[in-house]
Short mmCIF file of C-alpha atoms in Angstrom, two decimals:
data_model
loop_
_atom_site.label_atom_id
_atom_site.label_comp_id
_atom_site.label_asym_id
_atom_site.label_seq_id
_atom_site.Cartn_x
_atom_site.Cartn_y
_atom_site.Cartn_z
CA MET G 200 49.48 59.57 -48.04
CA ILE G 201 46.33 60.05 -45.96
CA ILE G 202 44.87 57.26 -43.83
CA ILE G 203 41.90 56.84 -41.52
CA ALA G 204 42.56 54.86 -38.34
CA ILE G 205 39.86 53.45 -36.09
CA ASP G 206 39.62 52.17 -32.53
CA PRO G 207 36.20 50.52 -32.98
CA GLY G 208 33.34 50.69 -30.53
CA TYR G 209 29.58 51.21 -30.54
CA ASP G 210 29.59 53.43 -27.43
CA ARG G 211 32.81 55.31 -28.15
CA CYS G 212 34.71 55.02 -31.41
CA GLY G 213 38.15 56.55 -31.81
CA ILE G 214 38.70 58.06 -35.25
CA ALA G 215 41.94 59.59 -36.51
CA VAL G 216 42.98 60.84 -39.92
CA LEU G 217 46.74 60.97 -40.34
CA GLU G 218 48.93 62.19 -43.15
CA LYS G 219 52.47 61.17 -43.91
CA GLU G 220 54.33 63.58 -46.13
CA HIS G 221 58.08 63.89 -46.62
CA GLY G 222 58.70 61.29 -43.91
CA GLU G 223 56.69 63.10 -41.23
CA GLU G 224 53.39 62.08 -39.69
CA LYS G 225 50.72 64.53 -38.62
CA VAL G 226 47.19 64.24 -37.32
CA ILE G 227 44.75 66.03 -39.61
CA PHE G 228 41.67 65.13 -37.59
CA SER G 229 40.81 63.05 -34.55
CA GLU G 230 37.84 62.54 -32.30
CA CYS G 231 36.15 60.15 -29.95
CA PHE G 232 32.76 59.70 -31.61
CA GLN G 233 30.09 58.81 -29.07
CA THR G 234 26.67 57.36 -29.68
CA ASP G 235 23.57 57.87 -27.55
CA LYS G 236 23.18 55.15 -24.91
CA LYS G 237 19.39 55.45 -25.27
CA ASP G 238 19.52 54.30 -28.91
CA THR G 239 19.28 50.66 -29.90
CA LEU G 240 22.44 48.79 -30.83
CA ALA G 241 21.33 48.83 -34.47
CA GLN G 242 20.93 52.63 -34.39
CA ARG G 243 24.32 53.04 -32.73
CA ILE G 244 26.03 50.83 -35.33
CA PHE G 245 24.36 52.88 -38.08
CA GLU G 246 25.60 56.13 -36.49
CA VAL G 247 29.19 54.86 -36.30
CA GLY G 248 29.04 53.66 -39.91
CA SER G 249 27.64 57.01 -41.03
CA ARG G 250 30.37 58.92 -39.18
CA ILE G 251 33.11 56.77 -40.74
CA GLU G 252 31.55 57.33 -44.17
CA TYR G 253 31.50 61.11 -43.55
CA CYS G 254 35.18 61.08 -42.56
CA ILE G 255 36.13 59.02 -45.62
CA GLN G 256 34.23 61.40 -47.91
CA THR G 257 35.71 64.46 -46.19
CA TYR G 258 39.39 63.43 -46.02
CA ASN G 259 39.66 61.01 -48.96
CA PRO G 260 42.13 58.55 -47.37
CA SER G 261 43.79 55.75 -49.33
CA HIS G 262 43.84 53.25 -46.44
CA LEU G 263 41.60 52.29 -43.53
CA VAL G 264 43.38 50.88 -40.50
CA ILE G 265 41.43 49.29 -37.67
CA GLU G 266 42.25 47.69 -34.34
CA ASP G 267 41.49 43.98 -34.21
CA LEU G 268 39.42 42.64 -31.33
CA PHE G 269 40.79 41.11 -28.18
CA PHE G 270 38.13 40.19 -25.66
CA SER G 271 38.36 37.38 -23.17
CA ASN G 272 35.43 37.94 -20.81
CA ASN G 273 32.42 39.86 -22.12
CA THR G 274 31.00 37.98 -25.11
CA LYS G 275 28.03 40.36 -25.51
CA THR G 276 30.33 43.39 -25.86
CA ALA G 277 32.64 41.49 -28.21
CA MET G 278 29.71 40.61 -30.47
CA ALA G 279 28.51 44.23 -30.60
CA VAL G 280 32.01 45.57 -31.33
CA SER G 281 32.41 42.89 -34.02
CA GLN G 282 29.29 44.22 -35.70
CA VAL G 283 30.68 47.75 -35.60
CA ARG G 284 33.98 46.52 -37.06
CA GLY G 285 32.02 44.91 -39.90
CA VAL G 286 30.28 48.18 -40.76
CA ILE G 287 33.56 50.10 -40.58
CA ILE G 288 35.38 47.62 -42.82
CA PHE G 289 32.41 47.67 -45.21
CA GLN G 290 32.73 51.47 -45.50
CA GLY G 291 36.43 51.13 -46.25
CA TYR G 292 35.87 48.66 -49.07
CA LYS G 293 32.83 50.60 -50.32
CA TYR G 294 35.14 53.55 -50.98
CA GLY G 295 37.96 51.44 -52.44
CA LEU G 296 40.35 51.77 -49.50
CA GLU G 297 42.98 49.20 -48.63
CA VAL G 298 42.07 47.82 -45.21
CA PHE G 299 44.63 46.76 -42.59
CA GLU G 300 44.05 45.30 -39.12
CA TYR G 301 46.39 45.29 -36.11
CA THR G 302 46.06 43.58 -32.75
CA PRO G 303 46.38 45.60 -29.53
CA ASN G 304 49.73 43.89 -28.91
CA GLN G 305 51.07 44.88 -32.36
CA ILE G 306 49.99 48.48 -31.73
CA LYS G 307 51.66 48.63 -28.31
CA VAL G 308 54.89 47.18 -29.69
CA ALA G 309 54.91 49.59 -32.64
CA VAL G 310 54.22 52.68 -30.52
CA THR G 311 56.05 51.92 -27.26
CA GLY G 312 58.34 49.00 -28.09
CA TYR G 313 56.65 47.00 -25.33
CA GLY G 314 53.65 44.69 -25.88
CA SER G 315 52.38 45.02 -22.31
CA ALA G 316 52.37 48.83 -22.25
CA ASN G 317 49.50 50.45 -20.39
CA LYS G 318 47.24 53.30 -21.58
CA THR G 319 49.43 55.96 -19.96
CA GLU G 320 52.57 54.68 -21.68
CA VAL G 321 50.81 54.54 -25.06
CA THR G 322 49.50 58.10 -24.58
CA LYS G 323 52.94 59.45 -23.68
CA MET G 324 54.54 57.84 -26.73
CA VAL G 325 51.81 59.05 -29.09
CA GLU G 326 52.39 62.58 -27.77
CA ARG G 327 56.12 62.19 -28.51
CA LEU G 328 55.67 60.69 -31.95
CA VAL G 329 53.21 63.14 -33.45
CA PRO G 330 52.33 66.76 -32.66
CA LEU G 331 48.90 67.07 -31.06
CA GLU G 332 46.69 70.07 -30.40
CA LYS G 333 46.68 71.31 -26.80
CA ARG G 334 43.36 69.86 -25.61
CA LYS G 335 41.96 66.90 -23.71
CA TYR G 336 42.00 63.59 -25.57
CA ILE G 337 39.88 60.56 -24.66
CA ASP G 338 41.67 57.19 -24.63
CA ASP G 339 39.77 55.90 -27.69
CA GLU G 340 40.99 58.86 -29.74
CA ILE G 341 44.61 58.32 -28.66
CA ASP G 342 44.21 54.62 -29.47
CA ALA G 343 43.03 55.48 -32.99
CA ILE G 344 46.09 57.69 -33.50
CA ALA G 345 48.27 54.82 -32.23
CA VAL G 346 46.61 52.46 -34.75
CA GLY G 347 47.44 54.92 -37.52
CA LEU G 348 51.04 55.30 -36.36
CA THR G 349 51.37 51.50 -36.33
CA PHE G 350 50.30 51.32 -39.94
CA LEU G 351 52.60 54.15 -41.02
CA ALA G 352 55.56 52.52 -39.24
CA SER G 353 54.97 49.09 -40.77
CA TYR G 354 53.81 50.19 -44.22
CA ARG G 355 57.10 51.96 -44.92
CA PHE G 356 58.92 48.63 -44.93
CA THR G 357 56.94 47.38 -47.92
CA GLN G 358 56.13 50.60 -49.78
CA LYS G 359 57.82 53.85 -50.63
CA ILE G 360 55.93 56.77 -49.08
#
């Protein structure tokens, strides 16, 4: 099974492609895709959507997994990220993928066992749960991997992988 997992954003978007085979998870591809701050929001949303489409075409996943929004203060940012989420989910359905959404709390619980885990704790657990290349990872990329691991951990209870 191959999945694409997304930590959505219009400035930085975490993208991870994970594979689960014979009970083991591995990261096939991951990146923190960044858009140009000089571009309009519409251009940036288009760029994210195009990058997701490229990854779907390249890796042919069966599922798209995306982090749900949780914003309490900045309405303008929440609206922009919501638009990005819409484009990402559209790409998933356009290519016939099953789409799943998880809240930040669900992701933290699945990866660390603790819903109030911080970024450092999530990063350490991701590094323990799946082998990663020896290089610098940006938080959004790690978050996308965590989203994918959440799906793979929960999906096994309802399906045989």
